[in-house]
Amino acid sequence: MERDVIIEVKDLVKKFDHFVANDHLSFKVYGGEIFGFLGANGAGKTTAIRILCGLSKPTSGFIRVAGYDAYSQTEQIKKSIGYMSQKFSLYEDLTVYENIRFYGGIYGLRTEYIRSKSEELLHRLGMTEIRNKLIKDIPTGWRQKLAFSIAVFHNPRIVFLDEPTGGVDPVTRRQFWKLIYETAHSGITVFVTTHYMDEAEYCDKVCIMSEGKIVAMDSPDKLKEGFGVTNMDEVFFKVARNVTY
């Protein structure tokens, strides 16, 4: 059965004056896929994500996200996606429950739906007893899991996770990836950037960028096979040494 194409990018170019941040990027992301976007700082990942989220216009190229054009339908794109940054995107001076209600309202959800789904979410995350605690007073791992759950609260077609596990312990990272798997299994596409090469192993497909270009893209197993190595750390090291695949 042919899968839906959720993101389609052909020859994406983004320039800032004479600087080329994205140099003819081309890739597809499919429904329910976990797509890993890797690269060192300055590789062009954040610039590309801003374009895919409808926050920045490309210089040239063909880009469609959730069926919408990245030049003329940015508002429709924003309504079709979820987003979570490394900073968790939560208001620290609001409680757990107030954050859920606030974002539910931002997403335009009905009051009754927000109320019932909030209770379901709090129960699933084991946060019912801390619903009235301020975000700044709960552990980082809990904040992270809550921020992710809020990012998909409105059931978007795709969720963008920009280095979501930075600064958390290995146990919390594993728990977070369990949430990612559950979300992808429900049909929501997950587009994730990370600096942790072991996390790249969890993705269905990995795209590695360097100096604004895509230098390798395939499943983790095929990348390891193609480079003749046993883990994604070694793949990234070979890419960094300008070994192409």
Tab-separated table of N, CA and C in Angstrom, residues 8 10 21 32 36 45 48 57 71-72 74 82 92 96 101 107 123 131 134 155 178 199 219 241:
chain	number	residue	atom	x	y	z
A	8	GLU	N	7.103	17.091	1.077
A	8	GLU	CA	7.812	16.888	-0.188
A	8	GLU	C	8.660	18.125	-0.478
A	10	LYS	N	11.776	19.597	-3.012
A	10	LYS	CA	12.612	19.426	-4.207
A	10	LYS	C	13.442	20.691	-4.426
A	21	ALA	N	22.227	29.015	3.054
A	21	ALA	CA	21.979	28.221	4.262
A	21	ALA	C	21.474	26.828	3.916
A	32	GLY	N	3.246	8.796	9.345
A	32	GLY	CA	3.593	7.875	10.413
A	32	GLY	C	5.070	7.558	10.516
A	36	GLY	N	14.604	11.483	11.066
A	36	GLY	CA	15.660	12.137	11.813
A	36	GLY	C	16.452	13.103	10.957
A	45	LYS	N	20.004	22.961	9.555
A	45	LYS	CA	18.801	22.257	10.006
A	45	LYS	C	17.699	23.226	10.436
A	48	ALA	N	15.970	25.111	7.616
A	48	ALA	CA	15.038	24.256	6.877
A	48	ALA	C	13.752	24.033	7.666
A	57	LYS	N	10.206	32.021	4.384
A	57	LYS	CA	9.968	31.712	2.973
A	57	LYS	C	11.260	31.189	2.325
A	71	TYR	N	5.028	28.595	0.048
A	71	TYR	CA	5.094	30.002	-0.350
A	71	TYR	C	3.779	30.727	-0.037
A	72	SER	N	2.671	30.100	-0.365
A	72	SER	CA	1.392	30.805	-0.330
A	72	SER	C	0.402	30.304	0.720
A	74	THR	N	1.161	29.328	4.161
A	74	THR	CA	1.870	29.142	5.430
A	74	THR	C	0.924	29.055	6.629
A	82	GLY	N	2.481	20.359	14.728
A	82	GLY	CA	2.823	20.620	16.119
A	82	GLY	C	4.306	20.937	16.165
A	92	GLU	N	6.293	28.818	32.391
A	92	GLU	CA	6.714	28.357	33.712
A	92	GLU	C	5.852	28.884	34.846
A	96	VAL	N	0.485	23.025	35.393
A	96	VAL	CA	0.416	21.961	34.385
A	96	VAL	C	-0.918	22.037	33.638
A	101	ARG	N	-4.738	23.767	29.010
A	101	ARG	CA	-5.926	24.534	28.601
A	101	ARG	C	-5.552	25.698	27.689
A	107	TYR	N	-5.008	26.333	19.889
A	107	TYR	CA	-5.273	25.447	18.747
A	107	TYR	C	-6.716	25.533	18.260
A	123	HIS	N	-3.873	11.725	33.118
A	123	HIS	CA	-3.887	10.334	33.597
A	123	HIS	C	-2.819	9.505	32.889
A	131	ARG	N	-1.313	18.336	38.818
A	131	ARG	CA	-1.979	19.179	37.827
A	131	ARG	C	-1.951	20.650	38.202
A	134	LEU	N	3.048	24.574	39.476
A	134	LEU	CA	3.627	25.419	38.434
A	134	LEU	C	4.658	24.628	37.647
A	155	ASN	N	-3.868	16.855	17.576
A	155	ASN	CA	-3.804	15.778	16.579
A	155	ASN	C	-3.338	16.285	15.212
A	178	LYS	N	9.678	6.514	23.832
A	178	LYS	CA	8.492	5.663	23.883
A	178	LYS	C	7.267	6.470	23.458
A	199	GLU	N	20.130	8.109	19.228
A	199	GLU	CA	18.727	8.367	18.925
A	199	GLU	C	18.436	8.226	17.438
A	219	SER	N	17.780	4.680	5.709
A	219	SER	CA	17.476	4.100	7.017
A	219	SER	C	18.785	3.915	7.779
A	241	ARG	N	34.116	13.510	8.017
A	241	ARG	CA	35.413	13.419	7.334
A	241	ARG	C	35.249	13.501	5.825
